[in-house]
Every structure is written in C-alpha cells, then in structure tokens.
PDB file of N, CA and C in Angstrom:
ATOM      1  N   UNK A   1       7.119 -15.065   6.031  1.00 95.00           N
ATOM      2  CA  UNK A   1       6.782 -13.803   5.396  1.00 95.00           C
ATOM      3  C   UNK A   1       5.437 -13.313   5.923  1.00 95.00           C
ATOM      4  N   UNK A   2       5.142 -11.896   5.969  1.00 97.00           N
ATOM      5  CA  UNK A   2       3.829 -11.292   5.833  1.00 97.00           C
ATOM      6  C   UNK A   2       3.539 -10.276   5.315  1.00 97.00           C
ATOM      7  N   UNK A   3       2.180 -10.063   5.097  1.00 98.00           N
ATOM      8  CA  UNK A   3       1.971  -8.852   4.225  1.00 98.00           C
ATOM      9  C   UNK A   3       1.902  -7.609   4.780  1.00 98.00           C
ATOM     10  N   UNK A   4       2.872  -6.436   4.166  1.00 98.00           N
ATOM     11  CA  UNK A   4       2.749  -5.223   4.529  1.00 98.00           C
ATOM     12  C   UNK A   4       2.444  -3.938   3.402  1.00 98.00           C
ATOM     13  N   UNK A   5       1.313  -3.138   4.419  1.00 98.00           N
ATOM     14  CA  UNK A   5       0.516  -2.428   3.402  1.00 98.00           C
ATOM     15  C   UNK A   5       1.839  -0.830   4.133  1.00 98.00           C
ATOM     16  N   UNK A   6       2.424   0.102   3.419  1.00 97.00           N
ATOM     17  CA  UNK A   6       2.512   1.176   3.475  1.00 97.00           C
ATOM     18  C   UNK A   6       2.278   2.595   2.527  1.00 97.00           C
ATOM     19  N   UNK A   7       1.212   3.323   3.435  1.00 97.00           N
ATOM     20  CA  UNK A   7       0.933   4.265   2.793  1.00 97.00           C
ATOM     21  C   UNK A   7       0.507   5.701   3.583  1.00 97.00           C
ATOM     22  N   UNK A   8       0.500   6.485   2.877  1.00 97.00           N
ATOM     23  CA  UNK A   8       0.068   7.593   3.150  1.00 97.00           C
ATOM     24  C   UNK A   8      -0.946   8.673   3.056  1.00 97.00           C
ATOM     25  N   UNK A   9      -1.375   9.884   2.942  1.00 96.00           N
ATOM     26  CA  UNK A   9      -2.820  10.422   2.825  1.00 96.00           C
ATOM     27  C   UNK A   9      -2.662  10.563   1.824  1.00 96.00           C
ATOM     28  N   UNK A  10      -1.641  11.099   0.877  1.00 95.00           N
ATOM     29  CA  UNK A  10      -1.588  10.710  -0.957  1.00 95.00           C
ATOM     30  C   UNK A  10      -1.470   9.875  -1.480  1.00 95.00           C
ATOM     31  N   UNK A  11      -1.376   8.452  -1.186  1.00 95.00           N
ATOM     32  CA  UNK A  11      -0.942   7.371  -2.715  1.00 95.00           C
ATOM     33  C   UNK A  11      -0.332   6.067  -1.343  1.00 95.00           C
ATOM     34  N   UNK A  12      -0.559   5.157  -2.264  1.00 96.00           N
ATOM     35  CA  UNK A  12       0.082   3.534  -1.280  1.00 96.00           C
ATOM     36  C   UNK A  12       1.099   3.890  -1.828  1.00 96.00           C
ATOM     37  N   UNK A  13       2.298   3.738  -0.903  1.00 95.00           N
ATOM     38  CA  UNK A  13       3.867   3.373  -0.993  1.00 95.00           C
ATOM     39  C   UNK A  13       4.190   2.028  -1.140  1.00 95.00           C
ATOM     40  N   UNK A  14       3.902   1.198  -0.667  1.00 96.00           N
ATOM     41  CA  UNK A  14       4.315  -0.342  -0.845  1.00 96.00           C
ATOM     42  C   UNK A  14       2.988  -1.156  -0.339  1.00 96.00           C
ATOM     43  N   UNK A  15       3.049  -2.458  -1.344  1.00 97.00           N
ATOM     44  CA  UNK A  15       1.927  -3.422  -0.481  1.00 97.00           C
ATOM     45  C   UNK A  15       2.681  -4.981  -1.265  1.00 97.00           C
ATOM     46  N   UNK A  16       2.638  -5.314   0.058  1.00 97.00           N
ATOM     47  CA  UNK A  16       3.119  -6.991  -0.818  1.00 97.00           C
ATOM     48  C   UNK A  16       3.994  -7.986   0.575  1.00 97.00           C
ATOM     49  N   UNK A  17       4.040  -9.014   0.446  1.00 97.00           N
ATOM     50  CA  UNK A  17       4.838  -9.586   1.160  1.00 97.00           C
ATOM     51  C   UNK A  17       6.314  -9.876   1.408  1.00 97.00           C
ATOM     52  N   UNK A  18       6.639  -9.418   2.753  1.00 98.00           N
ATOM     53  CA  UNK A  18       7.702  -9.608   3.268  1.00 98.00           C
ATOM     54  C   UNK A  18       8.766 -10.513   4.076  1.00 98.00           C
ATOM     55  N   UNK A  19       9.941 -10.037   4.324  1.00 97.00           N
ATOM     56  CA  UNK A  19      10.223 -11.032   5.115  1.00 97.00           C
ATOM     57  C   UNK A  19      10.835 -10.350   6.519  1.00 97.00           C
ATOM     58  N   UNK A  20      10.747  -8.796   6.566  1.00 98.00           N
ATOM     59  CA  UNK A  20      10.902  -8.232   8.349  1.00 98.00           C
ATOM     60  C   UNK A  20      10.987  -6.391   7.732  1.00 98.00           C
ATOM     61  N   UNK A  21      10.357  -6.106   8.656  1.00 98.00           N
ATOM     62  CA  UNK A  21      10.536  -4.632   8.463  1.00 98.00           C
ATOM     63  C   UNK A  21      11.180  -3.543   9.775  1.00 98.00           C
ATOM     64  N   UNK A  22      12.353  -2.829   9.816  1.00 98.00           N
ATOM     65  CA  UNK A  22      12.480  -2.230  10.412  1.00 98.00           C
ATOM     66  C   UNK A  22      12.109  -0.946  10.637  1.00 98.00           C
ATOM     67  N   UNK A  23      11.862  -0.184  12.202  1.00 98.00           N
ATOM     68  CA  UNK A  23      11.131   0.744  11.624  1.00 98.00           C
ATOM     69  C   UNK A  23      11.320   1.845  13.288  1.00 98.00           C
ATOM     70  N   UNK A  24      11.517   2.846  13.007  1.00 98.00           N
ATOM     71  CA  UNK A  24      11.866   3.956  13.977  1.00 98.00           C
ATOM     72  C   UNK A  24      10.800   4.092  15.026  1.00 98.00           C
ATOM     73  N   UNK A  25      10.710   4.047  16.188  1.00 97.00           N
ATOM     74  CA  UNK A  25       9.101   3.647  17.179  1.00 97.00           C
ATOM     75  C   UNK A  25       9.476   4.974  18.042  1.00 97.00           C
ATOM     76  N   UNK A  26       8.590   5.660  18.517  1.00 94.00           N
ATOM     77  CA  UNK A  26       9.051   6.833  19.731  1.00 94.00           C
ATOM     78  C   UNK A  26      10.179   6.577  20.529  1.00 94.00           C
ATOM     79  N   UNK A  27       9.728   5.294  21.056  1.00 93.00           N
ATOM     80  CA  UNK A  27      10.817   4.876  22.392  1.00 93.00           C
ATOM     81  C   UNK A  27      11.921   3.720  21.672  1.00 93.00           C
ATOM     82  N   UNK A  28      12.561   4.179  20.158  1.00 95.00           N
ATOM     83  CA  UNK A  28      13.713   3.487  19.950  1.00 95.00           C
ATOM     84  C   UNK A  28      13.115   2.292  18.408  1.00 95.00           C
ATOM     85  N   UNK A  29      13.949   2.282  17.718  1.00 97.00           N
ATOM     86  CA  UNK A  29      14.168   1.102  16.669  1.00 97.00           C
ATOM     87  C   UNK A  29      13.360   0.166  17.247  1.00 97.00           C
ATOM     88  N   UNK A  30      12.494  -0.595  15.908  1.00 97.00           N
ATOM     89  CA  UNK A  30      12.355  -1.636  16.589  1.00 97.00           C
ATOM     90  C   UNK A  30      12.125  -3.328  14.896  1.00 97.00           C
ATOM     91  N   UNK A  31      12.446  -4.231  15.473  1.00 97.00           N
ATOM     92  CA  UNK A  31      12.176  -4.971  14.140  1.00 97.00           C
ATOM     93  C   UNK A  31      11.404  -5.764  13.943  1.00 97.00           C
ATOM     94  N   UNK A  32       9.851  -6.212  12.721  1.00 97.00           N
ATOM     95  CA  UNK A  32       9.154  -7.075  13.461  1.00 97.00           C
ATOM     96  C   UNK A  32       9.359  -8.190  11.938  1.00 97.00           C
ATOM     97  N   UNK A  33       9.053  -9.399  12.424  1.00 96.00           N
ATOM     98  CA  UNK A  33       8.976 -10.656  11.515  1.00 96.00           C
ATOM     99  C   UNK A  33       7.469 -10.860  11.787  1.00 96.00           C
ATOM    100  N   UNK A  34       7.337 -12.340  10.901  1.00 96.00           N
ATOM    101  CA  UNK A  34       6.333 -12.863  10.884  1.00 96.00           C
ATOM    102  C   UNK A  34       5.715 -13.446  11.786  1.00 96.00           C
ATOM    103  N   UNK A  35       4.569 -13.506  11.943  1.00 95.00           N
ATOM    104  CA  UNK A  35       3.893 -14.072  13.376  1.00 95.00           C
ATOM    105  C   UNK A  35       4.301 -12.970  14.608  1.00 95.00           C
ATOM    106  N   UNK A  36       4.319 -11.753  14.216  1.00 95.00           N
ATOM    107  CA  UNK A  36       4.853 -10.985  15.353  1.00 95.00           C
ATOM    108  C   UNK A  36       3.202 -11.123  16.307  1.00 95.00           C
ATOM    109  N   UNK A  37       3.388 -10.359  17.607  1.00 95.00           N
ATOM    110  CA  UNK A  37       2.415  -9.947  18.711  1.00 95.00           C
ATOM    111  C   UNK A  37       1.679  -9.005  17.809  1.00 95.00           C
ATOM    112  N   UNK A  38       0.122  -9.084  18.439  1.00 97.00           N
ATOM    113  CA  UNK A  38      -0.770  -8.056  17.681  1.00 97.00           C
ATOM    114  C   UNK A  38      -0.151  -6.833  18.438  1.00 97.00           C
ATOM    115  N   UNK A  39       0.451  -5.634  17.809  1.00 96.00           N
ATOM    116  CA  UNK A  39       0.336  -4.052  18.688  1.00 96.00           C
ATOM    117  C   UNK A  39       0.244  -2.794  17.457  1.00 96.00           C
ATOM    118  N   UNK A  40       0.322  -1.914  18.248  1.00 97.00           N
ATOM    119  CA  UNK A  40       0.207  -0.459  17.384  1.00 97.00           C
ATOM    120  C   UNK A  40       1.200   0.480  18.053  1.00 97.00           C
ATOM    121  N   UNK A  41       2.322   0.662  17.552  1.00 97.00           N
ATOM    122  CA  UNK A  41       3.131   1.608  17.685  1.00 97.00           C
ATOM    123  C   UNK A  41       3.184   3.404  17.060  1.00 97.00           C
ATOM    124  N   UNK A  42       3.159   4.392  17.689  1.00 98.00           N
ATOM    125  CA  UNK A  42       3.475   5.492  16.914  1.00 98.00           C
ATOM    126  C   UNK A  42       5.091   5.427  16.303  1.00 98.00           C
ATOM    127  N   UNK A  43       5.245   6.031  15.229  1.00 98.00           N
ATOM    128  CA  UNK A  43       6.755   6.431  14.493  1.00 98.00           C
ATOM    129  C   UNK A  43       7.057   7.436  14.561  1.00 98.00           C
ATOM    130  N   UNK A  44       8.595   7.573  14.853  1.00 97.00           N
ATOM    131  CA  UNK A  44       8.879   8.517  14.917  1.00 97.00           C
ATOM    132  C   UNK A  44       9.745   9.061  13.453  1.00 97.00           C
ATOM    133  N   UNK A  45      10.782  10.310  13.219  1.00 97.00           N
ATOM    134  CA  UNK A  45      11.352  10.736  11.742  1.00 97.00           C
ATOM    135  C   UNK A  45      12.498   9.500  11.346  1.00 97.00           C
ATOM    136  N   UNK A  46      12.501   8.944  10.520  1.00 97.00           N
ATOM    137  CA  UNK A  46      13.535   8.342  10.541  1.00 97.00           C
ATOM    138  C   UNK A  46      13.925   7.102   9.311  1.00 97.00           C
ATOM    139  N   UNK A  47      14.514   6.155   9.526  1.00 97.00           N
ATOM    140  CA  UNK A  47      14.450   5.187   8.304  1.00 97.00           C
ATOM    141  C   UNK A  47      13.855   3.674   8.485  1.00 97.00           C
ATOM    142  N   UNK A  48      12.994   3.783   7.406  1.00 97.00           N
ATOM    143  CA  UNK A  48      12.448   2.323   7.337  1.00 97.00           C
ATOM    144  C   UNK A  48      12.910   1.097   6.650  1.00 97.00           C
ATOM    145  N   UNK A  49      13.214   0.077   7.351  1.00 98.00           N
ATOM    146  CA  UNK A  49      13.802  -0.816   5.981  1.00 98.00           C
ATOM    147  C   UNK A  49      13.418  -1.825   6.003  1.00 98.00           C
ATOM    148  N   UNK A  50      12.812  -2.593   4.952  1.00 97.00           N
ATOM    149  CA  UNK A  50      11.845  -3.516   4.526  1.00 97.00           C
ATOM    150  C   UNK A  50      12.797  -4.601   4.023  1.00 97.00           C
ATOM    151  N   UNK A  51      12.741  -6.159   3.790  1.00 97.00           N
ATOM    152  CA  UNK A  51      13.319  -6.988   3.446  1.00 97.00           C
ATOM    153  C   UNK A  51      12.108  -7.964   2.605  1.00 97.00           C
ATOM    154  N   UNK A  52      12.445  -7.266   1.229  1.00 95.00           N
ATOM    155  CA  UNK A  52      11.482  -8.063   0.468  1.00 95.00           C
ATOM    156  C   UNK A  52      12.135  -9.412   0.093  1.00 95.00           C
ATOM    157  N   UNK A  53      10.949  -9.902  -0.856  1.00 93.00           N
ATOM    158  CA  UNK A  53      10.910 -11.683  -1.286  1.00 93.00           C
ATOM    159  C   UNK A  53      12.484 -12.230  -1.969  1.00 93.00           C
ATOM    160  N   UNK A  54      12.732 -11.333  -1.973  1.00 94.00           N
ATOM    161  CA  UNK A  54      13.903 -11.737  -2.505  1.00 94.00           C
ATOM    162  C   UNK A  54      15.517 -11.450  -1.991  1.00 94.00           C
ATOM    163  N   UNK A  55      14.404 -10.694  -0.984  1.00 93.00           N
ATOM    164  CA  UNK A  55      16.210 -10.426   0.505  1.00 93.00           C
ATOM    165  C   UNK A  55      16.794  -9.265   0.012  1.00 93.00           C
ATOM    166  N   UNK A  56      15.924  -8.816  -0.875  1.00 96.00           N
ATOM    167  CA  UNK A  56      16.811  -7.051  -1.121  1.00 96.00           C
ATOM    168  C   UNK A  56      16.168  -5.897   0.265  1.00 96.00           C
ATOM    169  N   UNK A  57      17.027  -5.387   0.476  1.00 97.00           N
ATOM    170  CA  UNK A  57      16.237  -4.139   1.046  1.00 97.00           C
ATOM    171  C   UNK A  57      15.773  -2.812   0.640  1.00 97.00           C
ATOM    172  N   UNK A  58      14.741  -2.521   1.108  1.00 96.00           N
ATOM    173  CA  UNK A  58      14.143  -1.194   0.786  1.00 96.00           C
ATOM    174  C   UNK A  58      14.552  -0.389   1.739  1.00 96.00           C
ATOM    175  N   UNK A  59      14.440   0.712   1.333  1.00 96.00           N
ATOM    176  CA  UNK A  59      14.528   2.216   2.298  1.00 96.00           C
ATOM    177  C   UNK A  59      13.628   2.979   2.389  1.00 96.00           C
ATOM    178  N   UNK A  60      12.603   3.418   3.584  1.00 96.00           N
ATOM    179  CA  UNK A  60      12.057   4.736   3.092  1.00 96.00           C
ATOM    180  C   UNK A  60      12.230   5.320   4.176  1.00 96.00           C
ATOM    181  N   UNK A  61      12.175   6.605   3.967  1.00 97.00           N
ATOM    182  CA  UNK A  61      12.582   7.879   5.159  1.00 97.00           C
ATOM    183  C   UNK A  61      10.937   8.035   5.828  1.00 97.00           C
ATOM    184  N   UNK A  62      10.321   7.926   7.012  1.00 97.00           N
ATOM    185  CA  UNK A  62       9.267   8.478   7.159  1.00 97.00           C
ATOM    186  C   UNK A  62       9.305   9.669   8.187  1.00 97.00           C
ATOM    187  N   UNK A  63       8.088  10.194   8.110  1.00 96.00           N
ATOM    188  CA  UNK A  63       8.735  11.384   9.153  1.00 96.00           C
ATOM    189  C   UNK A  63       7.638  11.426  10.445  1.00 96.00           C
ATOM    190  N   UNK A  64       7.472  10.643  10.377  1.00 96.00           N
ATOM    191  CA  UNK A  64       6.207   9.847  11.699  1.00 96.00           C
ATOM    192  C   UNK A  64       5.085   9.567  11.315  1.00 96.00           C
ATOM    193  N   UNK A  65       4.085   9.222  11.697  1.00 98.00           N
ATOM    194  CA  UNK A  65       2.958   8.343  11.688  1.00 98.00           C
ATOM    195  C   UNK A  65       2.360   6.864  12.871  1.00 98.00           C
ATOM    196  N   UNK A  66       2.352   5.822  12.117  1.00 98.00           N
ATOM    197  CA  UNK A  66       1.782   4.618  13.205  1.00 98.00           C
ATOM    198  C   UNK A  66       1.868   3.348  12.628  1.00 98.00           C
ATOM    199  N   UNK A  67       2.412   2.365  13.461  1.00 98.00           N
ATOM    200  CA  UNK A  67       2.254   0.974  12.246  1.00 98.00           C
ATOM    201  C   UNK A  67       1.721   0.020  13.629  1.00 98.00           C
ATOM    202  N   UNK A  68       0.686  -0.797  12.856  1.00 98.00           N
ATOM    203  CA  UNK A  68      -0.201  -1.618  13.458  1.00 98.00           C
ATOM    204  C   UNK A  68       0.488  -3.006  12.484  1.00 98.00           C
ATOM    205  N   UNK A  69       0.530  -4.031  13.789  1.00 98.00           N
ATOM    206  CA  UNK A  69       0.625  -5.656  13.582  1.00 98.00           C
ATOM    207  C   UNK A  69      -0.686  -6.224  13.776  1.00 98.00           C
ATOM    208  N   UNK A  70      -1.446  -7.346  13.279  1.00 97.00           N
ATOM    209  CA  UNK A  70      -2.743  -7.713  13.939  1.00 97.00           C
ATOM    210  C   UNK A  70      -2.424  -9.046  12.544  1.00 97.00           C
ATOM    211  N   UNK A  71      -2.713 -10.070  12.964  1.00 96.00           N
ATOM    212  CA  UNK A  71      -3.022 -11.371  12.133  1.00 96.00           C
ATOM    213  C   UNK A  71      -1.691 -11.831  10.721  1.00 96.00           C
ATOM    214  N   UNK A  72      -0.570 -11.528  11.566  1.00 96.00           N
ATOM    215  CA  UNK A  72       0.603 -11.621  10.183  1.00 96.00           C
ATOM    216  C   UNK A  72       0.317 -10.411   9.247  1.00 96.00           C
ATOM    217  N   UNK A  73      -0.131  -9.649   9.565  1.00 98.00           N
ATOM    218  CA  UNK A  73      -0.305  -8.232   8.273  1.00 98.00           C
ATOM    219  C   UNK A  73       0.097  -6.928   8.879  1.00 98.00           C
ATOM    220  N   UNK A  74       1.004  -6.117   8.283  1.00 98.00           N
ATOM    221  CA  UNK A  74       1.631  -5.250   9.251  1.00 98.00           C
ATOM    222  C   UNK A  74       0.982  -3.890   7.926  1.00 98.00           C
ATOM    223  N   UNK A  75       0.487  -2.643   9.119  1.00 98.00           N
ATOM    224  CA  UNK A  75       0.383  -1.686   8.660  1.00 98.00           C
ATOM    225  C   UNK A  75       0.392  -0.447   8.740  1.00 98.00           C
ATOM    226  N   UNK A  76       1.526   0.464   7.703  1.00 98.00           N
ATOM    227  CA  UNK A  76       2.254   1.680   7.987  1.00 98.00           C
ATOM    228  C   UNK A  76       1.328   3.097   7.738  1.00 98.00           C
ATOM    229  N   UNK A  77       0.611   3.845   8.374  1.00 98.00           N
ATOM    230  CA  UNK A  77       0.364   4.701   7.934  1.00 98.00           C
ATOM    231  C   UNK A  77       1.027   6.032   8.330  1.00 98.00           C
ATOM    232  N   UNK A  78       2.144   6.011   7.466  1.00 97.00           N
ATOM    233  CA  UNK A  78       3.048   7.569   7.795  1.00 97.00           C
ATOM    234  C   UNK A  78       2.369   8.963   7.173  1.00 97.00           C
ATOM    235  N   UNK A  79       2.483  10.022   7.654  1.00 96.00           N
ATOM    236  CA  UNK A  79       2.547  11.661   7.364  1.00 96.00           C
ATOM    237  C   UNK A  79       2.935  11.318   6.438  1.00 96.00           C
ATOM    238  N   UNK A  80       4.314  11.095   6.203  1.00 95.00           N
ATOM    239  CA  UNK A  80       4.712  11.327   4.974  1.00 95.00           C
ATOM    240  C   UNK A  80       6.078  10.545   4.856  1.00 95.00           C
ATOM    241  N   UNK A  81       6.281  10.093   3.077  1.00 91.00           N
ATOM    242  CA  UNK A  81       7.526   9.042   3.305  1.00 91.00           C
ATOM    243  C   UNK A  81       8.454   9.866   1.613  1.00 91.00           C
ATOM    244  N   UNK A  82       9.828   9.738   2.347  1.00 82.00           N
ATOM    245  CA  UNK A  82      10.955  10.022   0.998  1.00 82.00           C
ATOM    246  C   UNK A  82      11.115   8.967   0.676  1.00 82.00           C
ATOM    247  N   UNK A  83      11.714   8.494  -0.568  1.00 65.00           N
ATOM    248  CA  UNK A  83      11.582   7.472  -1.168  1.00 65.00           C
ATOM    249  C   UNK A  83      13.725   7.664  -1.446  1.00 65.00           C
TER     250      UNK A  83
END
C-alpha cells in the first residue's frame, strides 16, 4: 500500500492509503502500485480509479491536472474532479 493525497484548488478529495491507482496520463492510461519510480506526470480528462484498503474501487472523473510519485506517496493535484 501507499499513501495518496488527492485534491484540488477547492477542498482535498481523498487522502489515505492505498493499494494502486489508475489514472489517465497525456500519452495514455497508466497504473501505479507501491514502491512505484519517483516521476510527475501531467493528466489528462478522464477516469480515475483508486483501490482502497479494502479492495473496493473508487471513481473520480478528473479533467486534467498532475500526479507526482516520490517516496511511496502519490500526489493528485487535478483542475477539477466529479465525484
């Protein structure tokens, strides 16, 4: 698992630990787990899906932004997210 913070310029959307998050990247889908490579991707419009502690999935629609990996902690800062 690792911890992922998502939020936006109004209000945190999610913060807590996971177990993989998928997530729309300019150049295509992409999925990261734990212990991923440190990077920073831009996002593009599309759907996010999170696999929390308990193996349910989440959904959120974002409509671009950036998510940074660095030390097992992954973090989403979208424009803007539908719930």
């Amino acid at each position: 698992m690792f911890d992922l913070m998502i939020v936006t310029p109004e209000k945190k959307v999610y913060e807590g630990q996971v177990y993989s998050i998928k997530a729309p990247g300019e150049e295509g889908s992409f999925q990261i787990l734990s212990h991923h490579a440190s990077m920073i991707i831009s996002l593009r419009k599309g759907e996010m899906i999170i696999e929390d502690p308990n193996h349910e999935k989440i959904t959120f629609k974002v409509t671009g932004g950036f998510l940074e990996v660095s030390h097992n902690k992954v973090s989403v800062l979208a424009d803007s997210i539908e719930e």
